[in-house]
Each structure stands twice: as structure tokens, then as C-alpha cells.
Amino acid sequence: MAQDGSVHLRDATAGDAAEITRVFLASRAAALPGLRRVHSDEDTLAWITHVVLPGSRVWVAEGEAGELLGFASLDGGELDQLYLRPDALRQGVGTRLLERVKEASAGELSLYTFRRNYAARAFYERHGFVAVAYDDGSRNEEGEPDVLYRWTAVR
């Protein structure tokens, strides 16, 4: 598996939609067993293709052989998505993607993550995000309680 130094970040293209969708689905299944599936794999691909890629700034992380290890998307001031292949965790890939998003931001970011995704919450907190609000799940399609995080660059 690729280590931090062998990871290449680039802007995503429309041709990345299928692989981004595979990473998204695999990551959620591994991190959140039992999460209610509200969309089919085909609908998720359509959402990535027609909403996420054209509507936000998206980066992909590739390993040495060009394999897609993860992706992140920035929509205005929100880190809208950050997902890694389950076998790419804890190797610096997520940190690299998050740093790219922070660099592209206006110095402030917000994001939501599910409350029970303790690994993601610990990751964001290690990178300076602070929990500012808790929701009961009525805000998202999955009905899953979540947390709003904020990050502000040190000036």
C-alpha cells in the first residue's frame, strides 16, 4: 500500500466518477456498519457524476500504480466529502487530502460527520476541527445523529 510520500493528489475528472463511487461506498460500509442505505449504488454513481463532480472542487489521491486511494470535495466553505479506501487508512492519505482542502479554502471550513464515526471525529479533531453543534439525525437522509465541526486557520 502507498505511504504518504508515494501519494499523488490531482483534480478529479468526470472519468473518476465510478472509482470515486466505489471508494465512497466501501468507506461508508467499513466505517459505519449498519448505516441505513438510502440510495442504490447506481443512484450514488449518478449523484457523484452529476452533483458532486460538477458542483464542487474535488481532488483524488492516487497511489504509485495510479490506483485511487481516496477523494475529498470542497463546496464553498464546507468540506463536503472526504473518503478513503479502507486499506488506505492511517497512512497519511487523508491528511494530505485535508491539507489540500484547507489550502484551497478561505481559511475556514465546516463539515458534518456522523456522531458514531469515532475514527473520523478523532481525525478531524487532531487536525484542528472543533465540534460546534450536535444534531439528532433529522438533518440528513440516513436519520443518523451527526456533529458539525468547524476549523479556522491560525492567522
mmCIF file with all atom_site columns, C-alpha atoms in Angstrom:
data_model
loop_
_atom_site.group_PDB
_atom_site.id
_atom_site.type_symbol
_atom_site.label_atom_id
_atom_site.label_alt_id
_atom_site.label_comp_id
_atom_site.label_asym_id
_atom_site.label_entity_id
_atom_site.label_seq_id
_atom_site.pdbx_PDB_ins_code
_atom_site.Cartn_x
_atom_site.Cartn_y
_atom_site.Cartn_z
_atom_site.occupancy
_atom_site.B_iso_or_equiv
_atom_site.pdbx_formal_charge
_atom_site.auth_seq_id
_atom_site.auth_comp_id
_atom_site.auth_asym_id
_atom_site.auth_atom_id
_atom_site.pdbx_PDB_model_num
ATOM 1   C CA . MET A 1 1   ? 0.000   0.000  0.000   1.00 0.00 ? 1   MET A CA 1
ATOM 2   C CA . ALA A 1 2   ? 1.110   3.527  -0.737  1.00 0.00 ? 2   ALA A CA 1
ATOM 3   C CA . GLN A 1 3   ? 2.689   5.516  2.043   1.00 0.00 ? 3   GLN A CA 1
ATOM 4   C CA . ASP A 1 4   ? 2.364   9.304  2.347   1.00 0.00 ? 4   ASP A CA 1
ATOM 5   C CA . GLY A 1 5   ? 5.376   10.065 0.128   1.00 0.00 ? 5   GLY A CA 1
ATOM 6   C CA . SER A 1 6   ? 4.134   7.969  -2.779  1.00 0.00 ? 6   SER A CA 1
ATOM 7   C CA . VAL A 1 7   ? 0.686   9.540  -2.890  1.00 0.00 ? 7   VAL A CA 1
ATOM 8   C CA . HIS A 1 8   ? -0.126  11.907 -5.743  1.00 0.00 ? 8   HIS A CA 1
ATOM 9   C CA . LEU A 1 9   ? -3.005  14.394 -5.464  1.00 0.00 ? 9   LEU A CA 1
ATOM 10  C CA . ARG A 1 10  ? -4.749  15.774 -8.524  1.00 0.00 ? 10  ARG A CA 1
ATOM 11  C CA . ASP A 1 11  ? -8.012  17.404 -9.503  1.00 0.00 ? 11  ASP A CA 1
ATOM 12  C CA . ALA A 1 12  ? -10.721 14.859 -10.158 1.00 0.00 ? 12  ALA A CA 1
ATOM 13  C CA . THR A 1 13  ? -12.172 14.460 -13.636 1.00 0.00 ? 13  THR A CA 1
ATOM 14  C CA . ALA A 1 14  ? -15.512 13.144 -14.855 1.00 0.00 ? 14  ALA A CA 1
ATOM 15  C CA . GLY A 1 15  ? -13.723 9.889  -15.686 1.00 0.00 ? 15  GLY A CA 1
ATOM 16  C CA . ASP A 1 16  ? -13.071 9.330  -11.971 1.00 0.00 ? 16  ASP A CA 1
ATOM 17  C CA . ALA A 1 17  ? -16.780 9.083  -11.075 1.00 0.00 ? 17  ALA A CA 1
ATOM 18  C CA . ALA A 1 18  ? -17.028 5.275  -10.989 1.00 0.00 ? 18  ALA A CA 1
ATOM 19  C CA . GLU A 1 19  ? -13.892 4.820  -8.884  1.00 0.00 ? 19  GLU A CA 1
ATOM 20  C CA . ILE A 1 20  ? -14.864 7.674  -6.533  1.00 0.00 ? 20  ILE A CA 1
ATOM 21  C CA . THR A 1 21  ? -18.237 5.972  -6.073  1.00 0.00 ? 21  THR A CA 1
ATOM 22  C CA . ARG A 1 22  ? -16.545 2.645  -5.248  1.00 0.00 ? 22  ARG A CA 1
ATOM 23  C CA . VAL A 1 23  ? -14.342 4.377  -2.642  1.00 0.00 ? 23  VAL A CA 1
ATOM 24  C CA . PHE A 1 24  ? -17.338 6.212  -1.163  1.00 0.00 ? 24  PHE A CA 1
ATOM 25  C CA . LEU A 1 25  ? -19.403 3.027  -0.826  1.00 0.00 ? 25  LEU A CA 1
ATOM 26  C CA . ALA A 1 26  ? -16.557 0.884  0.518   1.00 0.00 ? 26  ALA A CA 1
ATOM 27  C CA . SER A 1 27  ? -15.518 3.522  3.038   1.00 0.00 ? 27  SER A CA 1
ATOM 28  C CA . ARG A 1 28  ? -19.006 4.017  4.426   1.00 0.00 ? 28  ARG A CA 1
ATOM 29  C CA . ALA A 1 29  ? -19.636 0.262  4.649   1.00 0.00 ? 29  ALA A CA 1
ATOM 30  C CA . ALA A 1 30  ? -16.367 -0.286 6.546   1.00 0.00 ? 30  ALA A CA 1
ATOM 31  C CA . ALA A 1 31  ? -16.623 2.729  8.872   1.00 0.00 ? 31  ALA A CA 1
ATOM 32  C CA . LEU A 1 32  ? -20.337 2.609  9.620   1.00 0.00 ? 32  LEU A CA 1
ATOM 33  C CA . PRO A 1 33  ? -21.695 -0.944 9.681   1.00 0.00 ? 33  PRO A CA 1
ATOM 34  C CA . GLY A 1 34  ? -25.459 -0.936 9.758   1.00 0.00 ? 34  GLY A CA 1
ATOM 35  C CA . LEU A 1 35  ? -25.765 2.572  8.302   1.00 0.00 ? 35  LEU A CA 1
ATOM 36  C CA . ARG A 1 36  ? -29.127 2.803  6.567   1.00 0.00 ? 36  ARG A CA 1
ATOM 37  C CA . ARG A 1 37  ? -28.670 2.677  2.780   1.00 0.00 ? 37  ARG A CA 1
ATOM 38  C CA . VAL A 1 38  ? -30.997 5.269  1.264   1.00 0.00 ? 38  VAL A CA 1
ATOM 39  C CA . HIS A 1 39  ? -29.671 5.141  -2.314  1.00 0.00 ? 39  HIS A CA 1
ATOM 40  C CA . SER A 1 40  ? -28.722 2.346  -4.688  1.00 0.00 ? 40  SER A CA 1
ATOM 41  C CA . ASP A 1 41  ? -25.160 2.065  -5.984  1.00 0.00 ? 41  ASP A CA 1
ATOM 42  C CA . GLU A 1 42  ? -26.442 3.338  -9.358  1.00 0.00 ? 42  GLU A CA 1
ATOM 43  C CA . ASP A 1 43  ? -28.070 6.387  -7.757  1.00 0.00 ? 43  ASP A CA 1
ATOM 44  C CA . THR A 1 44  ? -24.861 7.071  -5.811  1.00 0.00 ? 44  THR A CA 1
ATOM 45  C CA . LEU A 1 45  ? -22.864 6.976  -9.049  1.00 0.00 ? 45  LEU A CA 1
ATOM 46  C CA . ALA A 1 46  ? -25.351 9.386  -10.650 1.00 0.00 ? 46  ALA A CA 1
ATOM 47  C CA . TRP A 1 47  ? -25.016 11.745 -7.646  1.00 0.00 ? 47  TRP A CA 1
ATOM 48  C CA . ILE A 1 48  ? -21.200 11.672 -7.831  1.00 0.00 ? 48  ILE A CA 1
ATOM 49  C CA . THR A 1 49  ? -21.317 12.161 -11.623 1.00 0.00 ? 49  THR A CA 1
ATOM 50  C CA . HIS A 1 50  ? -23.974 14.876 -11.845 1.00 0.00 ? 50  HIS A CA 1
ATOM 51  C CA . VAL A 1 51  ? -23.817 16.673 -8.486  1.00 0.00 ? 51  VAL A CA 1
ATOM 52  C CA . VAL A 1 52  ? -20.521 16.229 -6.640  1.00 0.00 ? 52  VAL A CA 1
ATOM 53  C CA . LEU A 1 53  ? -18.036 16.410 -9.518  1.00 0.00 ? 53  LEU A CA 1
ATOM 54  C CA . PRO A 1 54  ? -19.543 19.358 -11.408 1.00 0.00 ? 54  PRO A CA 1
ATOM 55  C CA . GLY A 1 55  ? -20.753 21.198 -8.295  1.00 0.00 ? 55  GLY A CA 1
ATOM 56  C CA . SER A 1 56  ? -17.673 21.241 -6.077  1.00 0.00 ? 56  SER A CA 1
ATOM 57  C CA . ARG A 1 57  ? -13.891 21.185 -6.173  1.00 0.00 ? 57  ARG A CA 1
ATOM 58  C CA . VAL A 1 58  ? -12.805 17.541 -5.948  1.00 0.00 ? 58  VAL A CA 1
ATOM 59  C CA . TRP A 1 59  ? -9.341  16.061 -5.509  1.00 0.00 ? 59  TRP A CA 1
ATOM 60  C CA . VAL A 1 60  ? -8.297  12.437 -5.701  1.00 0.00 ? 60  VAL A CA 1
ATOM 61  C CA . ALA A 1 61  ? -5.339  10.735 -4.058  1.00 0.00 ? 61  ALA A CA 1
ATOM 62  C CA . GLU A 1 62  ? -3.588  8.116  -6.151  1.00 0.00 ? 62  GLU A CA 1
ATOM 63  C CA . GLY A 1 63  ? -1.016  5.527  -5.170  1.00 0.00 ? 63  GLY A CA 1
ATOM 64  C CA . GLU A 1 64  ? 2.162   4.666  -7.060  1.00 0.00 ? 64  GLU A CA 1
ATOM 65  C CA . ALA A 1 65  ? 0.337   2.498  -9.602  1.00 0.00 ? 65  ALA A CA 1
ATOM 66  C CA . GLY A 1 66  ? -2.327  5.169  -10.219 1.00 0.00 ? 66  GLY A CA 1
ATOM 67  C CA . GLU A 1 67  ? -4.917  3.449  -8.021  1.00 0.00 ? 67  GLU A CA 1
ATOM 68  C CA . LEU A 1 68  ? -7.448  5.772  -6.444  1.00 0.00 ? 68  LEU A CA 1
ATOM 69  C CA . LEU A 1 69  ? -6.951  5.716  -2.667  1.00 0.00 ? 69  LEU A CA 1
ATOM 70  C CA . GLY A 1 70  ? -9.384  8.445  -1.666  1.00 0.00 ? 70  GLY A CA 1
ATOM 71  C CA . PHE A 1 71  ? -11.033 11.738 -2.523  1.00 0.00 ? 71  PHE A CA 1
ATOM 72  C CA . ALA A 1 72  ? -12.147 14.984 -0.953  1.00 0.00 ? 72  ALA A CA 1
ATOM 73  C CA . SER A 1 73  ? -14.546 17.683 -2.096  1.00 0.00 ? 73  SER A CA 1
ATOM 74  C CA . LEU A 1 74  ? -14.857 21.326 -1.148  1.00 0.00 ? 74  LEU A CA 1
ATOM 75  C CA . ASP A 1 75  ? -18.207 23.030 -1.684  1.00 0.00 ? 75  ASP A CA 1
ATOM 76  C CA . GLY A 1 76  ? -17.839 26.712 -0.811  1.00 0.00 ? 76  GLY A CA 1
ATOM 77  C CA . GLY A 1 77  ? -16.684 26.693 2.810   1.00 0.00 ? 77  GLY A CA 1
ATOM 78  C CA . GLU A 1 78  ? -17.727 23.104 3.500   1.00 0.00 ? 78  GLU A CA 1
ATOM 79  C CA . LEU A 1 79  ? -15.586 20.011 3.376   1.00 0.00 ? 79  LEU A CA 1
ATOM 80  C CA . ASP A 1 80  ? -18.421 18.089 1.795   1.00 0.00 ? 80  ASP A CA 1
ATOM 81  C CA . GLN A 1 81  ? -16.758 14.697 1.335   1.00 0.00 ? 81  GLN A CA 1
ATOM 82  C CA . LEU A 1 82  ? -13.540 13.012 2.461   1.00 0.00 ? 82  LEU A CA 1
ATOM 83  C CA . TYR A 1 83  ? -13.406 9.258  1.978   1.00 0.00 ? 83  TYR A CA 1
ATOM 84  C CA . LEU A 1 84  ? -10.581 6.732  1.742   1.00 0.00 ? 84  LEU A CA 1
ATOM 85  C CA . ARG A 1 85  ? -10.409 3.126  0.692   1.00 0.00 ? 85  ARG A CA 1
ATOM 86  C CA . PRO A 1 86  ? -10.483 1.073  3.902   1.00 0.00 ? 86  PRO A CA 1
ATOM 87  C CA . ASP A 1 87  ? -6.999  -0.311 3.153   1.00 0.00 ? 87  ASP A CA 1
ATOM 88  C CA . ALA A 1 88  ? -5.594  3.234  2.769   1.00 0.00 ? 88  ALA A CA 1
ATOM 89  C CA . LEU A 1 89  ? -6.391  4.394  6.313   1.00 0.00 ? 89  LEU A CA 1
ATOM 90  C CA . ARG A 1 90  ? -3.711  5.626  8.722   1.00 0.00 ? 90  ARG A CA 1
ATOM 91  C CA . GLN A 1 91  ? -1.089  6.119  6.027   1.00 0.00 ? 91  GLN A CA 1
ATOM 92  C CA . GLY A 1 92  ? -1.231  9.894  5.627   1.00 0.00 ? 92  GLY A CA 1
ATOM 93  C CA . VAL A 1 93  ? -3.586  9.905  2.641   1.00 0.00 ? 93  VAL A CA 1
ATOM 94  C CA . GLY A 1 94  ? -6.457  11.576 4.484   1.00 0.00 ? 94  GLY A CA 1
ATOM 95  C CA . THR A 1 95  ? -4.093  14.150 5.970   1.00 0.00 ? 95  THR A CA 1
ATOM 96  C CA . ARG A 1 96  ? -2.769  15.012 2.513   1.00 0.00 ? 96  ARG A CA 1
ATOM 97  C CA . LEU A 1 97  ? -6.283  15.425 1.123   1.00 0.00 ? 97  LEU A CA 1
ATOM 98  C CA . LEU A 1 98  ? -7.375  17.514 4.105   1.00 0.00 ? 98  LEU A CA 1
ATOM 99  C CA . GLU A 1 99  ? -4.315  19.760 3.769   1.00 0.00 ? 99  GLU A CA 1
ATOM 100 C CA . ARG A 1 100 ? -5.177  20.350 0.094   1.00 0.00 ? 100 ARG A CA 1
ATOM 101 C CA . VAL A 1 101 ? -8.743  21.291 1.002   1.00 0.00 ? 101 VAL A CA 1
ATOM 102 C CA . LYS A 1 102 ? -7.520  23.645 3.750   1.00 0.00 ? 102 LYS A CA 1
ATOM 103 C CA . GLU A 1 103 ? -5.115  25.308 1.285   1.00 0.00 ? 103 GLU A CA 1
ATOM 104 C CA . ALA A 1 104 ? -7.963  25.864 -1.183  1.00 0.00 ? 104 ALA A CA 1
ATOM 105 C CA . SER A 1 105 ? -10.331 27.208 1.454   1.00 0.00 ? 105 SER A CA 1
ATOM 106 C CA . ALA A 1 106 ? -10.749 30.815 2.513   1.00 0.00 ? 106 ALA A CA 1
ATOM 107 C CA . GLY A 1 107 ? -9.252  29.918 5.897   1.00 0.00 ? 107 GLY A CA 1
ATOM 108 C CA . GLU A 1 108 ? -12.430 28.460 7.354   1.00 0.00 ? 108 GLU A CA 1
ATOM 109 C CA . LEU A 1 109 ? -14.111 25.109 6.867   1.00 0.00 ? 109 LEU A CA 1
ATOM 110 C CA . SER A 1 110 ? -17.115 23.332 8.250   1.00 0.00 ? 110 SER A CA 1
ATOM 111 C CA . LEU A 1 111 ? -18.111 19.692 7.913   1.00 0.00 ? 111 LEU A CA 1
ATOM 112 C CA . TYR A 1 112 ? -20.601 17.199 9.213   1.00 0.00 ? 112 TYR A CA 1
ATOM 113 C CA . THR A 1 113 ? -19.771 13.671 10.277  1.00 0.00 ? 113 THR A CA 1
ATOM 114 C CA . PHE A 1 114 ? -21.915 11.046 11.924  1.00 0.00 ? 114 PHE A CA 1
ATOM 115 C CA . ARG A 1 115 ? -21.627 11.018 15.714  1.00 0.00 ? 115 ARG A CA 1
ATOM 116 C CA . ARG A 1 116 ? -20.800 7.319  15.842  1.00 0.00 ? 116 ARG A CA 1
ATOM 117 C CA . ASN A 1 117 ? -17.953 7.674  13.330  1.00 0.00 ? 117 ASN A CA 1
ATOM 118 C CA . TYR A 1 118 ? -15.424 7.981  16.149  1.00 0.00 ? 118 TYR A CA 1
ATOM 119 C CA . ALA A 1 119 ? -12.399 7.444  13.892  1.00 0.00 ? 119 ALA A CA 1
ATOM 120 C CA . ALA A 1 120 ? -13.423 10.341 11.628  1.00 0.00 ? 120 ALA A CA 1
ATOM 121 C CA . ARG A 1 121 ? -14.175 12.561 14.599  1.00 0.00 ? 121 ARG A CA 1
ATOM 122 C CA . ALA A 1 122 ? -10.761 11.850 16.136  1.00 0.00 ? 122 ALA A CA 1
ATOM 123 C CA . PHE A 1 123 ? -9.095  12.520 12.755  1.00 0.00 ? 123 PHE A CA 1
ATOM 124 C CA . TYR A 1 124 ? -10.774 15.916 12.352  1.00 0.00 ? 124 TYR A CA 1
ATOM 125 C CA . GLU A 1 125 ? -10.099 16.901 15.958  1.00 0.00 ? 125 GLU A CA 1
ATOM 126 C CA . ARG A 1 126 ? -6.387  16.031 15.512  1.00 0.00 ? 126 ARG A CA 1
ATOM 127 C CA . HIS A 1 127 ? -6.403  18.419 12.558  1.00 0.00 ? 127 HIS A CA 1
ATOM 128 C CA . GLY A 1 128 ? -7.842  21.372 14.455  1.00 0.00 ? 128 GLY A CA 1
ATOM 129 C CA . PHE A 1 129 ? -11.581 20.976 13.898  1.00 0.00 ? 129 PHE A CA 1
ATOM 130 C CA . VAL A 1 130 ? -13.864 21.757 16.837  1.00 0.00 ? 130 VAL A CA 1
ATOM 131 C CA . ALA A 1 131 ? -17.351 20.319 17.379  1.00 0.00 ? 131 ALA A CA 1
ATOM 132 C CA . VAL A 1 132 ? -19.810 23.217 17.453  1.00 0.00 ? 132 VAL A CA 1
ATOM 133 C CA . ALA A 1 133 ? -23.244 21.575 17.148  1.00 0.00 ? 133 ALA A CA 1
ATOM 134 C CA . TYR A 1 134 ? -24.908 18.194 17.513  1.00 0.00 ? 134 TYR A CA 1
ATOM 135 C CA . ASP A 1 135 ? -27.946 17.065 15.528  1.00 0.00 ? 135 ASP A CA 1
ATOM 136 C CA . ASP A 1 136 ? -30.456 14.280 16.205  1.00 0.00 ? 136 ASP A CA 1
ATOM 137 C CA . GLY A 1 137 ? -30.357 12.929 12.651  1.00 0.00 ? 137 GLY A CA 1
ATOM 138 C CA . SER A 1 138 ? -33.305 14.902 11.281  1.00 0.00 ? 138 SER A CA 1
ATOM 139 C CA . ARG A 1 139 ? -30.861 16.907 9.134   1.00 0.00 ? 139 ARG A CA 1
ATOM 140 C CA . ASN A 1 140 ? -29.642 14.010 6.956   1.00 0.00 ? 140 ASN A CA 1
ATOM 141 C CA . GLU A 1 141 ? -31.245 11.336 4.791   1.00 0.00 ? 141 GLU A CA 1
ATOM 142 C CA . GLU A 1 142 ? -29.887 8.459  6.852   1.00 0.00 ? 142 GLU A CA 1
ATOM 143 C CA . GLY A 1 143 ? -31.555 9.723  10.033  1.00 0.00 ? 143 GLY A CA 1
ATOM 144 C CA . GLU A 1 144 ? -28.175 9.361  11.756  1.00 0.00 ? 144 GLU A CA 1
ATOM 145 C CA . PRO A 1 145 ? -27.199 11.781 14.556  1.00 0.00 ? 145 PRO A CA 1
ATOM 146 C CA . ASP A 1 146 ? -24.307 13.931 13.414  1.00 0.00 ? 146 ASP A CA 1
ATOM 147 C CA . VAL A 1 147 ? -21.830 16.568 14.515  1.00 0.00 ? 147 VAL A CA 1
ATOM 148 C CA . LEU A 1 148 ? -20.999 19.897 12.900  1.00 0.00 ? 148 LEU A CA 1
ATOM 149 C CA . TYR A 1 149 ? -17.278 20.705 13.025  1.00 0.00 ? 149 TYR A CA 1
ATOM 150 C CA . ARG A 1 150 ? -15.511 23.983 12.236  1.00 0.00 ? 150 ARG A CA 1
ATOM 151 C CA . TRP A 1 151 ? -11.896 24.838 11.509  1.00 0.00 ? 151 TRP A CA 1
ATOM 152 C CA . THR A 1 152 ? -10.343 28.293 11.241  1.00 0.00 ? 152 THR A CA 1
ATOM 153 C CA . ALA A 1 153 ? -6.799  28.893 10.047  1.00 0.00 ? 153 ALA A CA 1
ATOM 154 C CA . VAL A 1 154 ? -4.412  30.399 12.573  1.00 0.00 ? 154 VAL A CA 1
ATOM 155 C CA . ARG A 1 155 ? -3.502  33.865 11.309  1.00 0.00 ? 155 ARG A CA 1
#
